[in-house]
Amino acid sequence: MTDPLRIVIVGGGVAGLILATRLGRSHGRSGRASVTLVDRSLSHVWKPMLHTFAAGTARPDRQQVNFLAQAKASGFSFLAADLDGIDRDARVAVVRPLGRREPDRGPLPPLRVGYDRLVLALGSRANDFGTPGVSDHCVAIDDLASAQTIHARLRDHALAALHHEDELGLAIVGGGATGVELAAELKRAANLLAAYGSPSLPHRFRLALIESGPRLLAAFPDRIAQAASETLRDLGVDVRTGAMVTGADADGFILKDGSRIEARIKVWAAGVRAPDVLARLEGLERSRIGQLVVDEGLRITRDLAILALGDCAGLVDRRTGKTVPATAQAATQQAHHLARHVEAWCSDGPVPAFRYRDRGAIVSLADYNGWGTLGRYTFGGGRLKGLFARLGHALLYRQHQLSLLGPVRGPLTWFVDSLDHLVSPPVRLD
Ligand SMILES: Cc1cc2nc3c(=O)[nH]c(=O)nc-3n(C[C@H](O)[C@H](O)[C@H](O)COP(=O)(O)OP(=O)(O)OC[C@H]3O[C@@H](n4cnc5c(N)ncnc54)[C@H](O)[C@@H]3O)c2cc1C
């Protein structure tokens, strides 16, 4: 009997966890392959929800998928570790396991994880373009830990605001969907917090949204960008477009024209770049922002045994000449594509080409408003607005949850969330 093929997936985000779950169910349970997921955290969150965790209007403990539990339920193994390097000749991923060694509490020694196929799904991070002071003074909204940091700082200021009439300044750099959604959600949180003993808090909460381009939401039609700007301004957000940030310090941002925007809490939500670990992998082809260049079968261009998908993969669609966007939508489609064609990429033969289908984009401004454009693959195209756009945004998450948790646990979890929503405060108070 031959040993089962060893498939190692590094990164349990949108793409990696869907793929591990599907392969665990189809190949892991039956012993046709051993499927191992490696991630440096213990649970998965749907990244497009990070702004609600930062504002405190959603609770991360209710919206996480624990990797160990998911592995047990779906037929794969989970290893909590940080990818450090790859020995491509030996087909080994070198990882640093999480946890500490007793009695000296020193780090555990590195582990060498052998693979026949290695799938990299490491995601991306915000790109500060080397702007001075940003790495020291700003929080990038990249992962759950950074969203929790923003929330903890907000909570501290909100607590202080119960006793002092100080102003709180918060500024967000990046007028894409992330920055716009975060600004609206923070305004909602401040309004909700006012009900708990600080009625003047919303007036003392100064929020600026800074964008270097001529308008917000560059990926959306002009009409949607204008409407989003108006909504934010009506909410009291200081929307600055055409404003280039040249530096950050403890007290705020410095703009190219020499002016300043004062802010105690500074969030960087602009640009995308590949994780640093990819730069340490030798001999591989990279895109302008450091992603691993892949062919249309999602194999990296210089090694048939390694595939990349999601934000860390640089793929140009040959038909359109356009780069596939770094979105949850593309990551999800790629994971399903690899799950469908697993036999092809586990052999050395050709893998059917991945074709990105643009199903549109939605931007949701908390409870206030929302807009969406439907791609031609969704009812032939069109627009969404208001409640329908907000529902569409929420449904994307529920669809993701359904594909991970299955037809019983998925809807049950949604039901429990809805009950929780009815009985819990609308904003975190802990
Ligand atoms: C605030 C925010 C809002 C967004 N909103 C939307 C939206 O509305 N619609 C949309 O389509 N897209 C949105 N996106 C983009 C979307 O979230 C990403 O495109 C998507 O999550 C990419 O999926 P991924 O699987 O490639 O990576 P991720 O989901 O980022 O997952 C990467 C995983 O890799 C793990 N990892 C990273 N490095 C290592 C390492 N060295 N070792 C081990 N594990 C590692 C991480 O812990 C993580 O679990 C948003 C992004 C952000 C930040």
Short mmCIF file of C-alpha atoms and ligand atoms in Angstrom, two decimals:
data_model
loop_
_atom_site.label_atom_id
_atom_site.label_comp_id
_atom_site.label_asym_id
_atom_site.label_seq_id
_atom_site.Cartn_x
_atom_site.Cartn_y
_atom_site.Cartn_z
CA MET A 1 0.00 0.00 0.00
CA THR A 2 1.33 3.46 -0.88
CA ASP A 3 1.40 6.25 1.69
CA PRO A 4 -1.37 8.86 1.29
CA LEU A 5 -0.33 12.05 -0.51
CA ARG A 6 0.71 14.78 1.94
CA ILE A 7 -1.08 18.08 1.23
CA VAL A 8 0.03 20.94 3.47
CA ILE A 9 -1.92 24.23 3.38
CA VAL A 10 -0.34 27.23 5.08
CA GLY A 11 -2.81 29.97 6.05
CA GLY A 12 -6.35 29.29 7.27
CA GLY A 13 -7.97 32.49 6.03
CA VAL A 14 -10.80 32.77 3.53
CA ALA A 15 -9.05 30.66 0.86
CA GLY A 16 -7.02 28.25 3.01
CA LEU A 17 -9.79 27.22 5.38
CA ILE A 18 -12.34 26.60 2.60
CA LEU A 19 -9.77 24.46 0.79
CA ALA A 20 -8.71 22.51 3.90
CA THR A 21 -12.36 21.88 4.81
CA ARG A 22 -13.30 20.65 1.34
CA LEU A 23 -10.19 18.48 0.94
CA GLY A 24 -10.57 17.10 4.46
CA ARG A 25 -14.13 16.04 3.65
CA SER A 26 -13.30 14.61 0.20
CA HIS A 27 -9.81 13.11 0.76
CA GLY A 28 -8.79 13.35 4.43
CA ARG A 29 -11.62 11.36 5.98
CA SER A 30 -11.24 8.48 3.51
CA GLY A 31 -7.45 8.41 3.93
CA ARG A 32 -6.84 9.20 0.23
CA ALA A 33 -4.62 12.09 1.33
CA SER A 34 -3.36 13.52 4.59
CA VAL A 35 -4.41 17.18 4.72
CA THR A 36 -2.65 19.47 7.21
CA LEU A 37 -3.54 23.12 7.80
CA VAL A 38 -0.89 25.38 9.36
CA ASP A 39 -1.84 28.80 10.78
CA ARG A 40 -0.17 31.14 13.23
CA SER A 41 -3.44 31.82 15.03
CA LEU A 42 -5.87 29.42 16.67
CA SER A 43 -9.02 30.50 14.93
CA HIS A 44 -10.35 31.91 11.71
CA VAL A 45 -12.29 35.14 11.26
CA TRP A 46 -13.94 36.50 8.12
CA LYS A 47 -11.62 39.44 7.45
CA PRO A 48 -14.31 41.67 5.88
CA MET A 49 -15.82 41.83 9.42
CA LEU A 50 -12.70 43.27 11.06
CA HIS A 51 -14.06 46.82 11.09
CA THR A 52 -17.04 45.68 13.21
CA PHE A 53 -14.67 44.03 15.72
CA ALA A 54 -12.61 47.24 15.82
CA ALA A 55 -15.72 49.34 16.51
CA GLY A 56 -17.06 46.82 19.02
CA THR A 57 -20.37 46.39 17.18
CA ALA A 58 -19.70 42.64 16.70
CA ARG A 59 -18.11 40.17 19.11
CA PRO A 60 -15.18 38.17 17.71
CA ASP A 61 -15.72 35.32 20.21
CA ARG A 62 -19.08 34.66 18.54
CA GLN A 63 -17.76 34.87 14.97
CA GLN A 64 -14.58 32.76 15.08
CA VAL A 65 -14.10 29.27 13.70
CA ASN A 66 -11.68 27.38 15.91
CA PHE A 67 -9.13 25.55 13.74
CA LEU A 68 -8.82 22.45 15.95
CA ALA A 69 -12.60 21.98 16.11
CA GLN A 70 -12.97 22.58 12.36
CA ALA A 71 -10.16 20.08 11.65
CA LYS A 72 -11.82 17.41 13.76
CA ALA A 73 -15.23 17.99 12.16
CA SER A 74 -13.86 18.02 8.60
CA GLY A 75 -11.12 15.37 8.42
CA PHE A 76 -7.90 17.39 8.33
CA SER A 77 -5.12 18.04 10.88
CA PHE A 78 -4.22 21.42 12.30
CA LEU A 79 -0.80 22.68 13.32
CA ALA A 80 -0.55 26.02 15.15
CA ALA A 81 2.69 27.42 13.76
CA ASP A 82 4.23 30.31 11.85
CA LEU A 83 5.78 29.60 8.46
CA ASP A 84 9.47 30.46 8.55
CA GLY A 85 10.83 29.08 5.28
CA ILE A 86 10.64 26.31 2.69
CA ASP A 87 13.31 23.76 1.82
CA ARG A 88 12.12 23.18 -1.75
CA ASP A 89 14.69 20.50 -2.60
CA ALA A 90 13.63 18.37 0.36
CA ARG A 91 9.94 19.37 0.00
CA VAL A 92 9.78 20.53 3.60
CA ALA A 93 8.03 23.56 5.14
CA VAL A 94 9.96 24.93 8.13
CA VAL A 95 7.62 26.29 10.80
CA ARG A 96 7.86 27.75 14.29
CA PRO A 97 5.19 26.11 16.48
CA LEU A 98 3.15 28.33 18.79
CA GLY A 99 3.44 27.74 22.51
CA ARG A 100 6.25 27.87 25.07
CA ARG A 101 8.45 25.16 26.51
CA GLU A 102 8.41 24.49 30.26
CA PRO A 103 10.26 25.11 32.56
CA ASP A 104 12.24 27.94 30.91
CA ARG A 105 9.26 29.12 28.78
CA GLY A 106 11.56 29.41 25.78
CA PRO A 107 10.25 29.00 22.23
CA LEU A 108 9.70 25.50 20.87
CA PRO A 109 12.30 24.33 18.33
CA PRO A 110 11.40 24.72 14.62
CA LEU A 111 9.51 21.86 12.99
CA ARG A 112 10.10 20.44 9.52
CA VAL A 113 6.81 19.48 7.87
CA GLY A 114 7.21 17.29 4.78
CA TYR A 115 4.82 17.76 1.85
CA ASP A 116 4.04 16.36 -1.58
CA ARG A 117 1.95 19.45 -2.41
CA LEU A 118 2.28 22.75 -0.53
CA VAL A 119 -0.49 25.35 -0.84
CA LEU A 120 0.32 28.88 0.32
CA ALA A 121 -2.69 30.99 1.37
CA LEU A 122 -1.01 33.57 3.60
CA GLY A 123 -3.16 36.58 2.72
CA SER A 124 -1.83 40.14 2.63
CA ARG A 125 -1.28 43.16 4.83
CA ALA A 126 -1.76 46.91 4.54
CA ASN A 127 0.96 48.76 2.63
CA ASP A 128 2.32 51.91 4.27
CA PHE A 129 4.65 52.54 1.29
CA GLY A 130 7.46 53.26 3.76
CA THR A 131 5.75 56.45 5.01
CA PRO A 132 7.79 57.71 8.00
CA GLY A 133 6.28 57.12 11.44
CA VAL A 134 3.44 54.88 10.25
CA SER A 135 4.82 51.57 11.55
CA ASP A 136 5.53 53.16 14.97
CA HIS A 137 2.34 55.14 15.48
CA CYS A 138 -0.48 53.57 13.46
CA VAL A 139 -2.51 50.39 13.72
CA ALA A 140 -3.10 48.61 10.41
CA ILE A 141 -6.42 46.81 10.28
CA ASP A 142 -4.98 43.51 9.05
CA ASP A 143 -6.05 40.81 11.46
CA LEU A 144 -8.10 40.15 14.56
CA ALA A 145 -5.28 41.27 16.89
CA SER A 146 -5.08 44.70 15.23
CA ALA A 147 -8.88 45.09 15.25
CA GLN A 148 -8.83 44.23 18.98
CA THR A 149 -6.10 46.83 19.56
CA ILE A 150 -8.23 49.55 17.96
CA HIS A 151 -11.21 48.44 20.04
CA ALA A 152 -9.22 48.42 23.31
CA ARG A 153 -7.97 51.95 22.68
CA LEU A 154 -11.44 53.20 21.81
CA ARG A 155 -12.87 51.58 24.92
CA ASP A 156 -10.22 53.23 27.12
CA HIS A 157 -11.03 56.63 25.65
CA ALA A 158 -14.77 56.04 25.95
CA LEU A 159 -14.32 55.11 29.64
CA ALA A 160 -12.28 58.23 30.27
CA ALA A 161 -14.94 60.26 28.45
CA LEU A 162 -17.44 59.31 31.18
CA HIS A 163 -15.48 61.52 33.61
CA HIS A 164 -13.75 64.10 31.41
CA GLU A 165 -15.00 66.32 28.64
CA ASP A 166 -11.88 65.69 26.52
CA GLU A 167 -12.09 65.33 22.77
CA LEU A 168 -11.05 62.09 21.09
CA GLY A 169 -9.47 62.33 17.65
CA LEU A 170 -9.28 59.30 15.40
CA ALA A 171 -8.05 59.36 11.81
CA ILE A 172 -8.16 56.66 9.16
CA VAL A 173 -5.89 56.70 6.11
CA GLY A 174 -7.38 54.99 3.05
CA GLY A 175 -10.71 55.82 1.46
CA GLY A 176 -11.34 52.37 -0.03
CA ALA A 177 -14.15 50.10 1.17
CA THR A 178 -12.26 49.21 4.39
CA GLY A 179 -11.71 52.83 5.46
CA VAL A 180 -15.22 53.93 4.52
CA GLU A 181 -16.90 51.01 6.31
CA LEU A 182 -14.70 51.47 9.38
CA ALA A 183 -15.52 55.20 9.59
CA ALA A 184 -19.28 54.54 9.48
CA GLU A 185 -19.04 51.70 12.01
CA LEU A 186 -17.01 53.84 14.44
CA LYS A 187 -19.59 56.63 14.21
CA ARG A 188 -22.31 54.09 14.97
CA ALA A 189 -20.33 52.77 17.96
CA ALA A 190 -19.85 56.30 19.36
CA ASN A 191 -23.59 56.98 19.04
CA LEU A 192 -24.43 53.70 20.77
CA LEU A 193 -21.90 54.30 23.56
CA ALA A 194 -23.52 57.67 24.30
CA ALA A 195 -26.52 55.82 25.72
CA TYR A 196 -24.33 54.30 28.46
CA GLY A 197 -23.62 57.49 30.37
CA SER A 198 -21.82 59.91 28.07
CA PRO A 199 -24.42 61.74 25.93
CA SER A 200 -21.85 64.26 24.66
CA LEU A 201 -19.41 61.57 23.43
CA PRO A 202 -20.55 61.62 19.77
CA HIS A 203 -19.89 65.39 19.62
CA ARG A 204 -16.47 65.01 21.19
CA PHE A 205 -15.48 62.18 18.87
CA ARG A 206 -13.65 63.75 15.90
CA LEU A 207 -13.18 61.32 13.04
CA ALA A 208 -11.22 62.05 9.86
CA LEU A 209 -11.00 59.89 6.75
CA ILE A 210 -7.98 60.72 4.60
CA GLU A 211 -7.65 59.65 0.96
CA SER A 212 -4.87 60.63 -1.44
CA GLY A 213 -6.96 60.06 -4.58
CA PRO A 214 -9.51 62.54 -5.91
CA ARG A 215 -12.46 60.61 -4.42
CA LEU A 216 -13.39 57.82 -2.05
CA LEU A 217 -14.11 54.24 -3.22
CA ALA A 218 -11.96 54.25 -6.38
CA ALA A 219 -13.18 50.73 -7.25
CA PHE A 220 -16.84 51.84 -7.34
CA PRO A 221 -18.73 54.08 -9.79
CA ASP A 222 -18.55 57.82 -9.17
CA ARG A 223 -22.20 58.05 -8.11
CA ILE A 224 -21.67 55.55 -5.27
CA ALA A 225 -18.51 57.35 -4.14
CA GLN A 226 -20.38 60.68 -4.01
CA ALA A 227 -23.28 59.16 -2.08
CA ALA A 228 -20.91 57.49 0.42
CA SER A 229 -19.04 60.81 0.95
CA GLU A 230 -22.31 62.62 1.60
CA THR A 231 -23.47 60.00 4.09
CA LEU A 232 -20.17 60.15 5.98
CA ARG A 233 -20.17 63.96 6.03
CA ASP A 234 -23.77 63.94 7.32
CA LEU A 235 -22.52 61.66 10.11
CA GLY A 236 -19.90 64.27 10.98
CA VAL A 237 -16.86 62.56 9.44
CA ASP A 238 -14.19 64.96 8.18
CA VAL A 239 -13.70 63.47 4.68
CA ARG A 240 -10.45 64.65 3.08
CA THR A 241 -9.79 63.61 -0.51
CA GLY A 242 -6.68 64.56 -2.52
CA ALA A 243 -4.81 64.58 0.80
CA MET A 244 -1.45 62.81 0.69
CA VAL A 245 -0.07 61.67 4.05
CA THR A 246 3.71 62.13 4.26
CA GLY A 247 4.25 61.11 7.88
CA ALA A 248 2.76 60.14 11.22
CA ASP A 249 3.75 60.92 14.80
CA ALA A 250 2.26 60.34 18.24
CA ASP A 251 -0.21 63.21 17.80
CA GLY A 252 -1.46 62.76 14.27
CA PHE A 253 -0.75 62.75 10.53
CA ILE A 254 1.31 65.20 8.51
CA LEU A 255 -0.01 66.01 5.02
CA LYS A 256 1.97 66.89 1.89
CA ASP A 257 0.78 70.53 1.98
CA GLY A 258 2.37 70.83 5.46
CA SER A 259 -0.91 70.80 7.38
CA ARG A 260 -1.69 68.30 10.15
CA ILE A 261 -4.61 66.18 11.23
CA GLU A 262 -4.47 65.63 14.98
CA ALA A 263 -5.52 62.18 16.17
CA ARG A 264 -4.71 60.04 19.22
CA ILE A 265 -5.77 56.86 17.42
CA LYS A 266 -4.40 56.44 13.90
CA VAL A 267 -5.50 53.63 11.60
CA TRP A 268 -3.74 52.75 8.36
CA ALA A 269 -6.18 51.11 5.93
CA ALA A 270 -4.52 51.84 2.59
CA GLY A 271 -2.73 49.64 0.06
CA VAL A 272 -2.01 45.92 -0.02
CA ARG A 273 1.26 44.01 0.07
CA ALA A 274 2.33 40.41 0.47
CA PRO A 275 3.40 39.06 3.90
CA ASP A 276 7.12 39.51 4.70
CA VAL A 277 7.84 35.77 4.87
CA LEU A 278 7.36 35.47 1.09
CA ALA A 279 10.31 37.80 0.50
CA ARG A 280 12.53 35.28 2.35
CA LEU A 281 11.68 32.41 -0.05
CA GLU A 282 14.51 32.21 -2.52
CA GLY A 283 14.33 31.74 -6.29
CA LEU A 284 10.62 32.48 -6.74
CA GLU A 285 8.98 34.98 -9.07
CA ARG A 286 7.14 37.84 -7.33
CA SER A 287 4.70 40.55 -8.38
CA ARG A 288 5.22 44.29 -7.80
CA ILE A 289 3.66 43.99 -4.33
CA GLY A 290 5.54 40.81 -3.42
CA GLN A 291 2.87 38.18 -4.19
CA LEU A 292 4.02 34.83 -5.60
CA VAL A 293 3.39 34.79 -9.34
CA VAL A 294 1.17 31.83 -10.29
CA ASP A 295 0.08 30.34 -13.61
CA GLU A 296 -3.59 29.95 -14.47
CA GLY A 297 -3.67 26.60 -12.64
CA LEU A 298 -2.53 28.50 -9.48
CA ARG A 299 0.83 26.74 -9.41
CA ILE A 300 3.74 29.03 -8.70
CA THR A 301 5.75 29.56 -11.86
CA ARG A 302 8.98 27.87 -10.72
CA ASP A 303 7.86 24.83 -8.74
CA LEU A 304 5.09 22.37 -9.69
CA ALA A 305 4.75 21.16 -6.10
CA ILE A 306 3.77 24.57 -4.69
CA LEU A 307 0.52 26.43 -5.29
CA ALA A 308 -0.60 29.84 -4.06
CA LEU A 309 -4.05 31.35 -3.84
CA GLY A 310 -5.91 34.29 -2.35
CA ASP A 311 -4.23 37.62 -1.65
CA CYS A 312 -0.69 36.19 -1.62
CA ALA A 313 -0.97 34.95 -5.23
CA GLY A 314 -0.22 37.24 -8.17
CA LEU A 315 -2.36 36.11 -11.11
CA VAL A 316 -3.00 37.93 -14.35
CA ASP A 317 -6.11 36.86 -16.25
CA ARG A 318 -4.80 36.22 -19.77
CA ARG A 319 -8.13 37.00 -21.40
CA THR A 320 -8.43 40.49 -19.92
CA GLY A 321 -4.79 41.24 -19.05
CA LYS A 322 -6.03 42.35 -15.61
CA THR A 323 -4.62 41.24 -12.27
CA VAL A 324 -7.13 39.20 -10.26
CA PRO A 325 -8.07 41.46 -7.31
CA ALA A 326 -7.06 40.74 -3.70
CA THR A 327 -10.60 40.18 -2.44
CA ALA A 328 -12.49 37.58 -0.43
CA GLN A 329 -14.51 36.92 -3.57
CA ALA A 330 -11.44 35.93 -5.62
CA ALA A 331 -9.95 33.94 -2.70
CA THR A 332 -13.19 31.96 -2.33
CA GLN A 333 -13.44 31.21 -6.05
CA GLN A 334 -9.81 30.04 -6.15
CA ALA A 335 -10.28 27.73 -3.16
CA HIS A 336 -13.31 26.10 -4.78
CA HIS A 337 -11.40 25.79 -8.07
CA LEU A 338 -8.52 23.94 -6.38
CA ALA A 339 -10.91 21.72 -4.44
CA ARG A 340 -12.66 20.76 -7.72
CA HIS A 341 -9.40 19.96 -9.51
CA VAL A 342 -7.41 18.37 -6.69
CA GLU A 343 -6.56 15.23 -8.73
CA ALA A 344 -5.03 17.43 -11.46
CA TRP A 345 -2.71 19.45 -9.21
CA CYS A 346 -1.74 16.41 -7.18
CA SER A 347 -0.39 14.84 -10.38
CA ASP A 348 2.21 16.59 -12.49
CA GLY A 349 -0.25 17.09 -15.39
CA PRO A 350 -1.97 20.35 -16.40
CA VAL A 351 -4.49 22.03 -14.08
CA PRO A 352 -7.60 23.61 -15.69
CA ALA A 353 -7.26 27.40 -15.87
CA PHE A 354 -8.85 29.42 -13.07
CA ARG A 355 -11.25 32.06 -14.46
CA TYR A 356 -12.17 34.90 -12.15
CA ARG A 357 -15.86 35.78 -12.31
CA ASP A 358 -16.56 39.28 -11.11
CA ARG A 359 -19.78 39.00 -9.14
CA GLY A 360 -19.69 42.65 -8.09
CA ALA A 361 -18.81 44.56 -4.95
CA ILE A 362 -20.73 45.91 -1.98
CA VAL A 363 -19.90 48.65 0.47
CA SER A 364 -22.00 48.83 3.63
CA LEU A 365 -22.01 51.88 5.91
CA ALA A 366 -23.09 50.28 9.21
CA ASP A 367 -26.85 50.75 9.72
CA TYR A 368 -26.84 53.95 7.71
CA ASN A 369 -26.69 52.97 4.05
CA GLY A 370 -25.07 50.66 1.50
CA TRP A 371 -24.43 50.36 -2.21
CA GLY A 372 -23.44 47.55 -4.49
CA THR A 373 -22.63 46.87 -8.10
CA LEU A 374 -23.49 43.43 -9.41
CA GLY A 375 -21.01 41.88 -11.84
CA ARG A 376 -22.28 40.37 -15.06
CA TYR A 377 -22.20 36.92 -13.42
CA THR A 378 -24.83 38.00 -10.85
CA PHE A 379 -28.25 38.36 -12.48
CA GLY A 380 -26.50 39.90 -15.53
CA GLY A 381 -25.36 43.02 -13.62
CA GLY A 382 -27.11 45.99 -11.96
CA ARG A 383 -27.00 48.01 -8.74
CA LEU A 384 -28.07 47.53 -5.14
CA LYS A 385 -28.84 50.23 -2.60
CA GLY A 386 -29.82 50.71 1.02
CA LEU A 387 -31.21 47.72 2.88
CA PHE A 388 -30.68 45.34 -0.06
CA ALA A 389 -26.98 46.23 -0.28
CA ARG A 390 -26.57 45.82 3.49
CA LEU A 391 -28.34 42.48 3.39
CA GLY A 392 -26.19 41.41 0.42
CA HIS A 393 -23.07 42.27 2.44
CA ALA A 394 -24.27 40.21 5.41
CA LEU A 395 -25.25 37.31 3.14
CA LEU A 396 -21.68 37.04 1.78
CA TYR A 397 -20.53 36.24 5.31
CA ARG A 398 -23.33 33.76 5.92
CA GLN A 399 -22.51 32.01 2.63
CA HIS A 400 -18.89 31.68 3.77
CA GLN A 401 -19.99 30.34 7.15
CA LEU A 402 -22.26 27.83 5.40
CA SER A 403 -19.43 26.50 3.24
CA LEU A 404 -17.28 25.97 6.37
CA LEU A 405 -19.84 24.69 8.84
CA GLY A 406 -22.12 22.75 6.49
CA PRO A 407 -25.91 22.69 6.01
CA VAL A 408 -26.78 21.98 9.68
CA ARG A 409 -24.24 23.87 11.81
CA GLY A 410 -24.16 26.85 9.38
CA PRO A 411 -27.85 27.85 9.61
CA LEU A 412 -27.92 26.94 13.34
CA THR A 413 -25.01 29.27 14.02
CA TRP A 414 -26.82 32.04 12.13
CA PHE A 415 -29.95 31.42 14.20
CA VAL A 416 -27.99 31.55 17.48
CA ASP A 417 -26.30 34.78 16.32
CA SER A 418 -29.70 36.32 15.61
CA LEU A 419 -30.94 35.40 19.11
CA ASP A 420 -27.75 36.77 20.63
CA HIS A 421 -28.27 39.98 18.70
CA LEU A 422 -31.68 40.37 20.34
CA VAL A 423 -30.46 39.92 23.92
CA SER A 424 -26.95 41.47 23.96
CA PRO A 425 -26.00 45.16 24.04
CA PRO A 426 -25.49 46.50 20.48
CA VAL A 427 -21.93 47.54 21.30
CA ARG A 428 -19.27 45.79 23.38
CA LEU A 429 -19.04 47.16 26.89
CA ASP A 430 -16.18 44.95 28.13
C1 LIG B 1 -10.93 45.29 6.99
C2 LIG B 1 -11.04 44.51 5.70
C3 LIG B 1 -12.27 44.51 5.01
C4 LIG B 1 -12.40 43.78 3.81
N1 LIG B 1 -13.60 43.78 3.17
C5 LIG B 1 -13.77 43.03 2.06
C6 LIG B 1 -15.03 42.95 1.40
O1 LIG B 1 -16.02 43.58 1.82
N2 LIG B 1 -15.13 42.14 0.30
C7 LIG B 1 -14.07 41.42 -0.19
O2 LIG B 1 -14.22 40.68 -1.19
N3 LIG B 1 -12.86 41.49 0.40
C8 LIG B 1 -12.67 42.27 1.52
N4 LIG B 1 -11.44 42.33 2.13
C9 LIG B 1 -10.32 41.57 1.57
C10 LIG B 1 -10.45 40.11 2.02
O3 LIG B 1 -10.62 40.01 3.40
C11 LIG B 1 -9.19 39.37 1.59
O4 LIG B 1 -9.04 39.52 0.20
C12 LIG B 1 -9.30 37.88 1.94
O5 LIG B 1 -9.40 37.70 3.34
C13 LIG B 1 -8.08 37.14 1.40
O6 LIG B 1 -8.16 35.81 1.79
P1 LIG B 1 -6.82 34.94 1.99
O7 LIG B 1 -7.28 33.56 2.30
O8 LIG B 1 -5.92 35.15 0.83
O9 LIG B 1 -6.09 35.57 3.24
P2 LIG B 1 -6.60 35.87 4.72
O10 LIG B 1 -8.06 35.73 4.83
O11 LIG B 1 -5.98 37.16 5.09
O12 LIG B 1 -5.92 34.71 5.57
C14 LIG B 1 -4.53 34.56 5.68
C15 LIG B 1 -4.25 33.55 6.79
O13 LIG B 1 -2.86 33.24 6.77
C16 LIG B 1 -2.37 33.19 8.10
N5 LIG B 1 -0.93 33.50 8.05
C17 LIG B 1 -0.36 34.63 7.57
N6 LIG B 1 0.99 34.52 7.65
C18 LIG B 1 1.25 33.31 8.19
C19 LIG B 1 2.46 32.62 8.50
N7 LIG B 1 3.67 33.16 8.31
N8 LIG B 1 2.36 31.38 9.03
C20 LIG B 1 1.16 30.79 9.26
N9 LIG B 1 -0.01 31.41 8.95
C21 LIG B 1 0.03 32.64 8.42
C22 LIG B 1 -3.19 34.23 8.84
O14 LIG B 1 -3.23 33.97 10.24
C23 LIG B 1 -4.57 34.06 8.18
O15 LIG B 1 -5.35 33.10 8.88
C24 LIG B 1 -11.28 43.07 3.31
C25 LIG B 1 -10.06 43.10 4.00
C26 LIG B 1 -9.94 43.81 5.18
C27 LIG B 1 -8.61 43.82 5.91
#
